[in-house]
Coordinates of C-alpha atoms and ligand atoms in Angstrom, one line a residue:
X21 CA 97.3 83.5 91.9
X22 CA 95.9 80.6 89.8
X23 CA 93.2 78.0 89.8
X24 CA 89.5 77.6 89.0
X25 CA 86.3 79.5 90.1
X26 CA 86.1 77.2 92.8
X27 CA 89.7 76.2 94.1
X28 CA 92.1 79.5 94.2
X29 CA 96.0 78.9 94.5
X30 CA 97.7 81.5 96.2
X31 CA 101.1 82.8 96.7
X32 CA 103.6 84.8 98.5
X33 CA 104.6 88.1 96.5
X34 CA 107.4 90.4 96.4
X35 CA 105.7 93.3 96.3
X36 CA 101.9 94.1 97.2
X37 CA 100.9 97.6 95.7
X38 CA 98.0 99.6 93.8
X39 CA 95.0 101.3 94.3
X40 CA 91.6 98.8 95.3
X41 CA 88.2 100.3 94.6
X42 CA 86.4 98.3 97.2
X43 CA 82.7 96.9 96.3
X44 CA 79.1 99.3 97.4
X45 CA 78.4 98.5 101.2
X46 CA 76.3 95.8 101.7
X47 CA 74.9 96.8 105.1
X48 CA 73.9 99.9 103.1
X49 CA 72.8 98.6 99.8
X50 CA 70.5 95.8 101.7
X51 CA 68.6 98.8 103.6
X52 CA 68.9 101.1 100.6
X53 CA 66.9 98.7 98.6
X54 CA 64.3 97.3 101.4
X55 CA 63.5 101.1 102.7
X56 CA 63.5 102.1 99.2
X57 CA 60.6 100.0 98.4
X58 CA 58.0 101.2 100.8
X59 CA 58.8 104.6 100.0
X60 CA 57.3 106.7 98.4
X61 CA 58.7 107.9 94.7
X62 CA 61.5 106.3 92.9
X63 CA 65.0 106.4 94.0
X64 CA 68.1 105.2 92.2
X65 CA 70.9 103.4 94.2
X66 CA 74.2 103.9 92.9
X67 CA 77.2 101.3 93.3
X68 CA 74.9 98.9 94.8
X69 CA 76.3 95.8 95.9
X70 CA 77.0 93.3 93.3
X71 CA 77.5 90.3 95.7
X72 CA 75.1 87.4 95.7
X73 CA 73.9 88.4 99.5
X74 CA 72.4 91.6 98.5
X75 CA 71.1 90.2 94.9
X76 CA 69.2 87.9 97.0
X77 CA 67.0 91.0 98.8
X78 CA 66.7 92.5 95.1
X79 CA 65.0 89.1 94.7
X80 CA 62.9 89.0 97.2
X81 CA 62.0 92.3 97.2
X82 CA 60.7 91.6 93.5
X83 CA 58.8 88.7 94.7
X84 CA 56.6 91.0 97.5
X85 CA 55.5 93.7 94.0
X86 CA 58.3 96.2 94.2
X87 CA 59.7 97.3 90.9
X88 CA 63.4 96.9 90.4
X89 CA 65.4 98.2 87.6
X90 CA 69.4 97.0 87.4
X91 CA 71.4 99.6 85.3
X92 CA 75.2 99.5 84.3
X93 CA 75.6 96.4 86.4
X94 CA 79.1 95.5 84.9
X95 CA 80.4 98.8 85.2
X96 CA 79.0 100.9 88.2
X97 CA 76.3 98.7 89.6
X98 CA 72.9 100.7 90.0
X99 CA 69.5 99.9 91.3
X100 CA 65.9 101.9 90.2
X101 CA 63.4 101.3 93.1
X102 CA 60.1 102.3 92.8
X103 CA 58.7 102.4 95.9
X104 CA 55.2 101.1 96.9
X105 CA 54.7 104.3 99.1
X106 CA 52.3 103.6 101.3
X107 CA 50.6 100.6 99.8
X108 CA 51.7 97.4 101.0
X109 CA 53.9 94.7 99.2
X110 CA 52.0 92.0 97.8
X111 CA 51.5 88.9 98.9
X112 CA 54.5 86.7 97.4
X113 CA 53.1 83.7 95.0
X114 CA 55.5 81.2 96.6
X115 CA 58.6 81.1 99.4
X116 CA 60.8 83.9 99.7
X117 CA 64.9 82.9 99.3
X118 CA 67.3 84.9 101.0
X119 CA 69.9 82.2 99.7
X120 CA 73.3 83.1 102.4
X121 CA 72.1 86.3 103.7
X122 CA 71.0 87.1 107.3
X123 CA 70.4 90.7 107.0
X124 CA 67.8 90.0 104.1
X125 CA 66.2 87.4 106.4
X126 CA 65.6 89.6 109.4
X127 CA 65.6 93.0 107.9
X128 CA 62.4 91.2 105.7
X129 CA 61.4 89.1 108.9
X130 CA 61.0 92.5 110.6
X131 CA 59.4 94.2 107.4
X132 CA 56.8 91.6 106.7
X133 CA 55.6 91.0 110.3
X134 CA 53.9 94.4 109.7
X135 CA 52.7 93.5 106.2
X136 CA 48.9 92.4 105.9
X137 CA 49.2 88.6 103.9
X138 CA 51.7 85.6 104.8
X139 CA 55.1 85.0 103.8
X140 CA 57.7 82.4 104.0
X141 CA 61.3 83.0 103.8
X142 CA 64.0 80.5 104.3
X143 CA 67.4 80.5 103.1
X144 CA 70.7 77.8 102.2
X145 CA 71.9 75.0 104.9
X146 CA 73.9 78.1 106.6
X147 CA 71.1 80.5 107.0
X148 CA 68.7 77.6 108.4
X149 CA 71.3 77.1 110.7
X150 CA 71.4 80.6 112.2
X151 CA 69.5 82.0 115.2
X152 CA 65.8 83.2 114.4
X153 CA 64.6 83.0 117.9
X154 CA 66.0 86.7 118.6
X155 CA 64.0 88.2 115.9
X156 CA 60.8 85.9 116.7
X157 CA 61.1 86.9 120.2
X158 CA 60.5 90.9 119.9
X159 CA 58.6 90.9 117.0
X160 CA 55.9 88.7 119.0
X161 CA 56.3 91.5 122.0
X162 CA 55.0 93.7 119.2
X163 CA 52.0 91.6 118.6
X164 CA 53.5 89.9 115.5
X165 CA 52.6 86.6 114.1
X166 CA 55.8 84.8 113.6
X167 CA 57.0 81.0 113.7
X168 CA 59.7 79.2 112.9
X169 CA 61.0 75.6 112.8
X170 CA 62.2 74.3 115.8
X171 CA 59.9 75.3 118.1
X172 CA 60.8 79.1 116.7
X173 CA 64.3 79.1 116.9
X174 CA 65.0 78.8 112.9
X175 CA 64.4 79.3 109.2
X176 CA 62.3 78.6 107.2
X177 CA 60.0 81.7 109.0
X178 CA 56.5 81.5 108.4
X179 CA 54.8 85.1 109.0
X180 CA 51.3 86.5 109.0
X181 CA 51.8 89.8 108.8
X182 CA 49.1 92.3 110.0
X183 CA 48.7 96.2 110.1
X184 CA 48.2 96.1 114.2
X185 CA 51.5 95.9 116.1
X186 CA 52.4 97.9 118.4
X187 CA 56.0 99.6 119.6
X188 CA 57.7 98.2 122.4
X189 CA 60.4 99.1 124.5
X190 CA 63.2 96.2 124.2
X191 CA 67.0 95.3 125.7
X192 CA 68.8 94.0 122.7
X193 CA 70.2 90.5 124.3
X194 CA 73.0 91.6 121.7
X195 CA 74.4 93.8 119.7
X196 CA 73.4 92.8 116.6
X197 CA 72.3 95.3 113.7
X198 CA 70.2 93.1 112.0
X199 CA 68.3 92.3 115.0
X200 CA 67.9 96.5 116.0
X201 CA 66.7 97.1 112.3
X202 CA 64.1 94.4 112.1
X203 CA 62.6 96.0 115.1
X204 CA 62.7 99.2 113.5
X205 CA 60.9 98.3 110.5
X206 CA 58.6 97.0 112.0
X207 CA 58.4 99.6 114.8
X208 CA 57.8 102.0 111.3
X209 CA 54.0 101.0 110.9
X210 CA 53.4 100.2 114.5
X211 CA 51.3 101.9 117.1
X212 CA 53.0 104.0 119.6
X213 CA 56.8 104.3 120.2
X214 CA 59.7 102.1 119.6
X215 CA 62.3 102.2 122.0
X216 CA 65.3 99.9 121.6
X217 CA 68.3 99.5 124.0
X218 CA 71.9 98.2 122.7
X219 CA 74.5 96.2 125.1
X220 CA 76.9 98.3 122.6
X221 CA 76.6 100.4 119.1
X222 CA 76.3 98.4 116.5
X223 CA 76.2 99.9 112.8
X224 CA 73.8 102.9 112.5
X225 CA 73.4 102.7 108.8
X226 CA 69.1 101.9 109.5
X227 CA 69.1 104.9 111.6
X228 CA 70.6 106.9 109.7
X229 CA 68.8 106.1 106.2
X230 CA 65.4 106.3 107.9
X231 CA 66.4 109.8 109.6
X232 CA 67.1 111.2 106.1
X233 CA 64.1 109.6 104.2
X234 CA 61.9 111.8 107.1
X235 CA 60.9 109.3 109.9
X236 CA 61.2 110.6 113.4
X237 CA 64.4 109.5 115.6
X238 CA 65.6 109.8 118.6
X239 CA 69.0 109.0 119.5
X240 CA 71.0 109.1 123.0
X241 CA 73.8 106.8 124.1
X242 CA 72.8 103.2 124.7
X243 CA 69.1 103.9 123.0
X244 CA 67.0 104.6 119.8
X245 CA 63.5 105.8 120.0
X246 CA 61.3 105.9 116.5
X247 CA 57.8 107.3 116.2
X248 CA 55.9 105.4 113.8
X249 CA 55.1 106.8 110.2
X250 CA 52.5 109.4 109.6
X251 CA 53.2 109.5 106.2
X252 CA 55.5 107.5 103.8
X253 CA 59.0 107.6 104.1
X254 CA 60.7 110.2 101.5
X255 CA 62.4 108.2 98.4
X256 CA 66.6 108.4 98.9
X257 CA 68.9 108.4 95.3
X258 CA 72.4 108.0 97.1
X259 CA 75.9 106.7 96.4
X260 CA 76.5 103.6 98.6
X261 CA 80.1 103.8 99.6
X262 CA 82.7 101.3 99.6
X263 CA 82.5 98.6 101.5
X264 CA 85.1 98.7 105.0
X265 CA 84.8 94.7 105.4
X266 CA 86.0 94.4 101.7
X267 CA 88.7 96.7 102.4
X268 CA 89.5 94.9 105.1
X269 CA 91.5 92.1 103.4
X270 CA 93.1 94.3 101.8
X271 CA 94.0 97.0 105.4
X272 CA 95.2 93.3 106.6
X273 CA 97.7 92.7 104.1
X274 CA 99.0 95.9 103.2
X275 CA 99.7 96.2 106.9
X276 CA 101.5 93.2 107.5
X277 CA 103.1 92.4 104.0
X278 CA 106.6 93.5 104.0
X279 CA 106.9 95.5 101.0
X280 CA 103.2 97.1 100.4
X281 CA 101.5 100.5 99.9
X282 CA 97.6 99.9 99.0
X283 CA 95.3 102.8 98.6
X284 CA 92.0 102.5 99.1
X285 CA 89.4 104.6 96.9
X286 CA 86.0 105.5 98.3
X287 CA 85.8 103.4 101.7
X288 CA 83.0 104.0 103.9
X289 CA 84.2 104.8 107.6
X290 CA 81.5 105.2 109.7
X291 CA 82.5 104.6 113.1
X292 CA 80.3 102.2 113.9
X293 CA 82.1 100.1 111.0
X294 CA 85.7 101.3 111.7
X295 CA 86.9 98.8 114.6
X296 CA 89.0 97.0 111.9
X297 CA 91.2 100.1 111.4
X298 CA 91.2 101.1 115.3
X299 CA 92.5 97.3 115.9
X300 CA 95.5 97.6 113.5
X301 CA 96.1 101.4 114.4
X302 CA 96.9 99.5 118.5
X303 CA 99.3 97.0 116.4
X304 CA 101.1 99.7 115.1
X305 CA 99.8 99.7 112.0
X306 CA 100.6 102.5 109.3
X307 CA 97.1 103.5 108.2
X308 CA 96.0 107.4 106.7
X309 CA 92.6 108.1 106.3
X310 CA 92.7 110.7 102.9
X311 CA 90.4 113.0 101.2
X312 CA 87.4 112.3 104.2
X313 CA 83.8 113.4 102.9
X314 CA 80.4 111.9 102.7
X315 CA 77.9 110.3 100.8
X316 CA 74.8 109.2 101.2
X317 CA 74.3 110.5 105.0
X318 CA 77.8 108.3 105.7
X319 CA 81.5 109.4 105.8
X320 CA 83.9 108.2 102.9
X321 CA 87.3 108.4 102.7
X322 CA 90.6 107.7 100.7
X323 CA 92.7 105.4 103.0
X324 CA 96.0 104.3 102.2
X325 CA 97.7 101.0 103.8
X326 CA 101.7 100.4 104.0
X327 CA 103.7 97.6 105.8
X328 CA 104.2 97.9 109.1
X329 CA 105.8 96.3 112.3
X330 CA 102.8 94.7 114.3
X331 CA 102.2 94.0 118.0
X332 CA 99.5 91.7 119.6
X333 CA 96.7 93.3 121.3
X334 CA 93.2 92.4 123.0
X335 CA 89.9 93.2 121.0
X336 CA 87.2 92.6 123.9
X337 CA 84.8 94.9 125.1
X338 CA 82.2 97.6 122.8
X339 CA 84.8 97.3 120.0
X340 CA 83.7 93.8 118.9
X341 CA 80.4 94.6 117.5
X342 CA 82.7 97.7 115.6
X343 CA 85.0 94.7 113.8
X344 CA 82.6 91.7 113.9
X345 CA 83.1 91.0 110.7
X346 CA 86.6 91.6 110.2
X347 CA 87.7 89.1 113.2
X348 CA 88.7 86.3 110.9
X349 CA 91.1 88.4 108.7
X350 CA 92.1 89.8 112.0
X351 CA 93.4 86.9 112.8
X352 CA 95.7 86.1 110.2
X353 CA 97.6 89.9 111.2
X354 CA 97.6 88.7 115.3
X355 CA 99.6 85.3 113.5
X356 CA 102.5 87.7 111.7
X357 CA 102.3 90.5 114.9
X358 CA 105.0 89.9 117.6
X359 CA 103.4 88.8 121.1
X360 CA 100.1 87.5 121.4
X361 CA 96.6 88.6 120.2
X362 CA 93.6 87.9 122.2
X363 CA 90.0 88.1 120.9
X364 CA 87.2 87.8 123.8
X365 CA 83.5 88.5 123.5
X366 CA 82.9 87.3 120.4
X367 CA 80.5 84.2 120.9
X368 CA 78.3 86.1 118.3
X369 CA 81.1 84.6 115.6
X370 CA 80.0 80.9 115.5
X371 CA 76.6 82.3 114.7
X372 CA 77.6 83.7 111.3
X373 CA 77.7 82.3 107.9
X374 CA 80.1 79.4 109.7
X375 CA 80.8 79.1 113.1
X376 CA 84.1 81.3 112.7
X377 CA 85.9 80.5 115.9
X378 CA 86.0 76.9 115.2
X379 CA 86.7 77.4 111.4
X380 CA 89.2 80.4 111.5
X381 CA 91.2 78.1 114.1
X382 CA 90.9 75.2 112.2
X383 CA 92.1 76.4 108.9
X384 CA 94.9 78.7 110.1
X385 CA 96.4 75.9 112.0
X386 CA 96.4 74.1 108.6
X387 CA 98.6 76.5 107.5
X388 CA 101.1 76.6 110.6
X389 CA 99.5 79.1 112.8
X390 CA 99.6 78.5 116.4
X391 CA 95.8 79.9 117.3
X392 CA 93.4 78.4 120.0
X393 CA 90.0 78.8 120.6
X394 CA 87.8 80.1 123.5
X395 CA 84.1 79.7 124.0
X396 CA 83.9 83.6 123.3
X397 CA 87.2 84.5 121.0
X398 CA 90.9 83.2 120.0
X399 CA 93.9 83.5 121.5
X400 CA 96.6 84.3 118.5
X401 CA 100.4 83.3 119.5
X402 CA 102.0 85.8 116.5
X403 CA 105.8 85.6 115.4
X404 CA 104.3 82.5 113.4
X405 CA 106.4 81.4 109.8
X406 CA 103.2 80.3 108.0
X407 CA 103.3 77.5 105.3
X408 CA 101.0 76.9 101.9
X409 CA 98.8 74.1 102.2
X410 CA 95.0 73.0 101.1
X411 CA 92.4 74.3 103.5
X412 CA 88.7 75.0 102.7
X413 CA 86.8 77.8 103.1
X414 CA 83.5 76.3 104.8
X415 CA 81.6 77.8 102.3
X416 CA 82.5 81.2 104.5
X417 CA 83.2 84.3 101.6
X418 CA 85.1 85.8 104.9
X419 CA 86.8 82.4 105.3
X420 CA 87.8 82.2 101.5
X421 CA 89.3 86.2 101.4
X422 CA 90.7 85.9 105.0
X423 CA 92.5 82.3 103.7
X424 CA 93.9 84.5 100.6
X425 CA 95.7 86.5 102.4
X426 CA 97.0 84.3 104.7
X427 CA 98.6 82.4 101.8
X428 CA 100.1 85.9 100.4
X429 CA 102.1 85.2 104.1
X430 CA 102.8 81.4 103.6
X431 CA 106.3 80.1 102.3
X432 CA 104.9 77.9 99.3
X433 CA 101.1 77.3 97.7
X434 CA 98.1 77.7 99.3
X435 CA 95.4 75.9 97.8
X436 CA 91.9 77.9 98.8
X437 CA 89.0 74.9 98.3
X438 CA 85.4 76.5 97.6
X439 CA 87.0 79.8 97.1
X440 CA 84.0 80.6 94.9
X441 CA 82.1 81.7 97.8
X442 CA 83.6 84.8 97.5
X443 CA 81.2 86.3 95.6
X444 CA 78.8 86.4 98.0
X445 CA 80.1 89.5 99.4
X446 CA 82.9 90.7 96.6
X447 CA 82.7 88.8 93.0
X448 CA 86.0 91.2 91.8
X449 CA 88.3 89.8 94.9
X450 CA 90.2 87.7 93.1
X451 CA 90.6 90.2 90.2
X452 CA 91.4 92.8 92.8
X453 CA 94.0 91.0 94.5
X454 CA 96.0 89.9 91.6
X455 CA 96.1 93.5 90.2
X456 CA 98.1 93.9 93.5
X457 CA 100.7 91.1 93.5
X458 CA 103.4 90.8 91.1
X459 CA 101.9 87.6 89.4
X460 CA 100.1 87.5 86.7
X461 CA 97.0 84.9 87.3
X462 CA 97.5 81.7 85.3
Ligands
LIG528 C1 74.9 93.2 109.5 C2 75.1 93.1 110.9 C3 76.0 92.1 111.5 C4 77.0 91.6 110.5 C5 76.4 91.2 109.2 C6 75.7 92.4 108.6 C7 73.9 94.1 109.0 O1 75.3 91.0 111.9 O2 77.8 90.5 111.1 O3 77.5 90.8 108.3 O4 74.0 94.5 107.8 O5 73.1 94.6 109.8 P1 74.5 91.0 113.4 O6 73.4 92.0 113.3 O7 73.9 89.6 113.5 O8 75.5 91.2 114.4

């Protein structure tokens, strides 16, 4: 692998083998830091996130009075919170940034609707171009004041928060985590119950965090009903574990590479995260699951990766929410897999940091790939010979890491432009790939 910061050149390898010690979760270390700070006591949050999405809540989170302390951050990334109990933030002296990330803005969104002083928060071009209107919507049910620019569908998000919502009983249009936790923090200082419905599960982690920092849950299949606070929620010290959609990349290669064995130290799989290991299990894929355990209220494991003989499958259905995230790297195995892969309900992907049906399609078939796109998926004709060439990742991290290991595939160099973006999820990819491959980087 060569190149700069921003433009990575990868190549095919003989051999693809090591040990990858994926990044903290960042579903986890988002709500780790966010819950954390209206807690009450001080917690420390060990191998936080590094990436830029979760640096951006830190951020924010500083900006609204909370105290945050980074330790070892070069090393083993760690967080000091000390929580604000149950004070409120502060009033923030100017607009809150949650730069790429859409679980800062609504996880916040959902936080500061039930915080007594106004707030802005807006975000880069990709984040103002996201959906805002499915957070507006239930937090108003709730009684919040919340508005956003046109006519409340998007960011920037102007809210005036106030100590008087109330708990409501809502359908989740969609299964969307970030929309189910907004609710739920707010739902925390509410009046009266929250009770939230889900088309499908979507990542627990919220539910799970809040249930061991004392709030009161109740879960059954297809539902969540919280009871608001009667006293602050308990401060939580945890080890996040490592990140499964980092991991993924790297379950994706090992899997289809020829000659690969990867191990992979300290991966979260919580099953509501797991749908990218279930997908390439149905290919045929030759995946162990080591050493299982838990950490910080979430199961951890060892898992180790080797090549393997893939077949297409379908990914419709309750899994999707499972492997949202993963779809785009998913792709590049359904182009080496014999027979076809088909991915359906999966509109939510041109939502995301790019729209990724039309940008996965667009840059595979740059590199040979014979991939079409559907309103709600892909269809993936595999048995495919791909070849280097220069595609771009959209200023997509998913993109950039899903384009790298399509060019570990390709006959030839594969030139990665804005490859940089990388970092907004996993700063040590590159590193971490090229500790894998035979080449050296240049
Ligand atoms: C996330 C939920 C998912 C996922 C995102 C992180 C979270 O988004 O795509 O990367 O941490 O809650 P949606 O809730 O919009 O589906």
């Amino acid at each position: 692998m060569a190149g700069s910061d921003t433009v990575r050149i990868v190549e095919s390898c003989g051999r693809l083998e090591g040990e990858v010690v994926p990044p903290g979760d960042k579903s986890i270390s988002h709500r780790a830091a966010i819950l954390n700070s209206v807690a009450k006591g001080e917690a420390e949050i060990r191998n936080f996130a590094p990436g830029a999405d979760c640096l951006s809540t830190v951020r924010c989170l500083r900006a609204l009075g909370v105290k945050i302390v980074r330790k070892n951050w070069d090393e083993s990334p760690a967080l000091l919170v000390s929580g604000r109990g149950g004070g409120s933030l502060l009033e923030p002296g100017n607009v809150l940034d949650a730069g790429n990330s859409g679980t800062t803005m609504r996880l916040l969104g959902g936080l500061l609707a039930s915080q007594p002083f106004l707030s802005v928060i807006t975000g880069d071009a990709s984040l103002r171009r996201r959906p805002m209107g499915r957070l507006i919507e239930p937090l108003r049910l709730m009684g919040a004041e919340v508005w956003g620019r046109g006519q409340d569908s998007f960011a920037p998000l102007v809210i005036r928060g106030k100590r008087e919502l109330w708990g409501i009983d809502f359908a989740l249009p969609v299964a969307s985590a970030q929309i189910k936790s907004a609710i739920l923090l707010a739902g925390l200082f509410a009046r009266g119950k929250t009770v939230l419905h889900e088309p499908a599960p979507s990542r627990d982690h919220t539910e799970r965090m809040l249930r061991l920092m004392g709030a009161s849950l109740e879960i059954r299949p297809g539902s969540i009903s919280l009871q608001p606070l009667d006293r602050p929620l308990a401060a939580l010290s945890l080890r996040v574990p490592g990140d499964i959609s980092s991991a993924a990349y790297f379950l994706v290669a090992g899997a289809i590479h020829p000659n690969a064995r990867i191990v992979i130290r300290g991966c979260g799989i919580n099953p509501t995260r797991t749908g990218i290991i279930d997908a390439l299990v149905a290919m045929g894929g030759r995946i162990r699951m080591d050493n299982q355990r838990e950490e910080g209220g979430e199961p951890v494991a060892d898992i180790v990766v080797e090549s393997s003989q893939l077949q297409g499958v379908e990914i419709s259905g309750s899994i999707v929410p499972r492997l949202i995230d993963e779809i785009p790297v998913l792709a590049v195995a359904g182009c080496v897999a014999r027979g076809k892969t088909v991915v359906r309900d999966a509109a939510e992907l041109r939502v995301k940091e790019s729209d990724r049906i039309a940008t996965v399609v667009s840059e595979l078939s740059r590199l040979g790939a014979k991939i079409e796109a559907l309103p709600d998926g892909m269809i993936i004709y595999g048995g495919c010979t791909l070849s280097g060439a220069e595609v771009d990742s959209h200023f997509d991290h998913r993109l950039a890491m899903t384009l790298a290991v399509a060019g570990l595939m390709a006959e030839g160099k594969t030139t990665i432009n804005n490859a940089h973006v990388a970092r907004i999820s996993y700063p040590a990819f590159w590193q971490a790939l090229s500790s894998l491959t035979d080449r050296e980087p240049e």
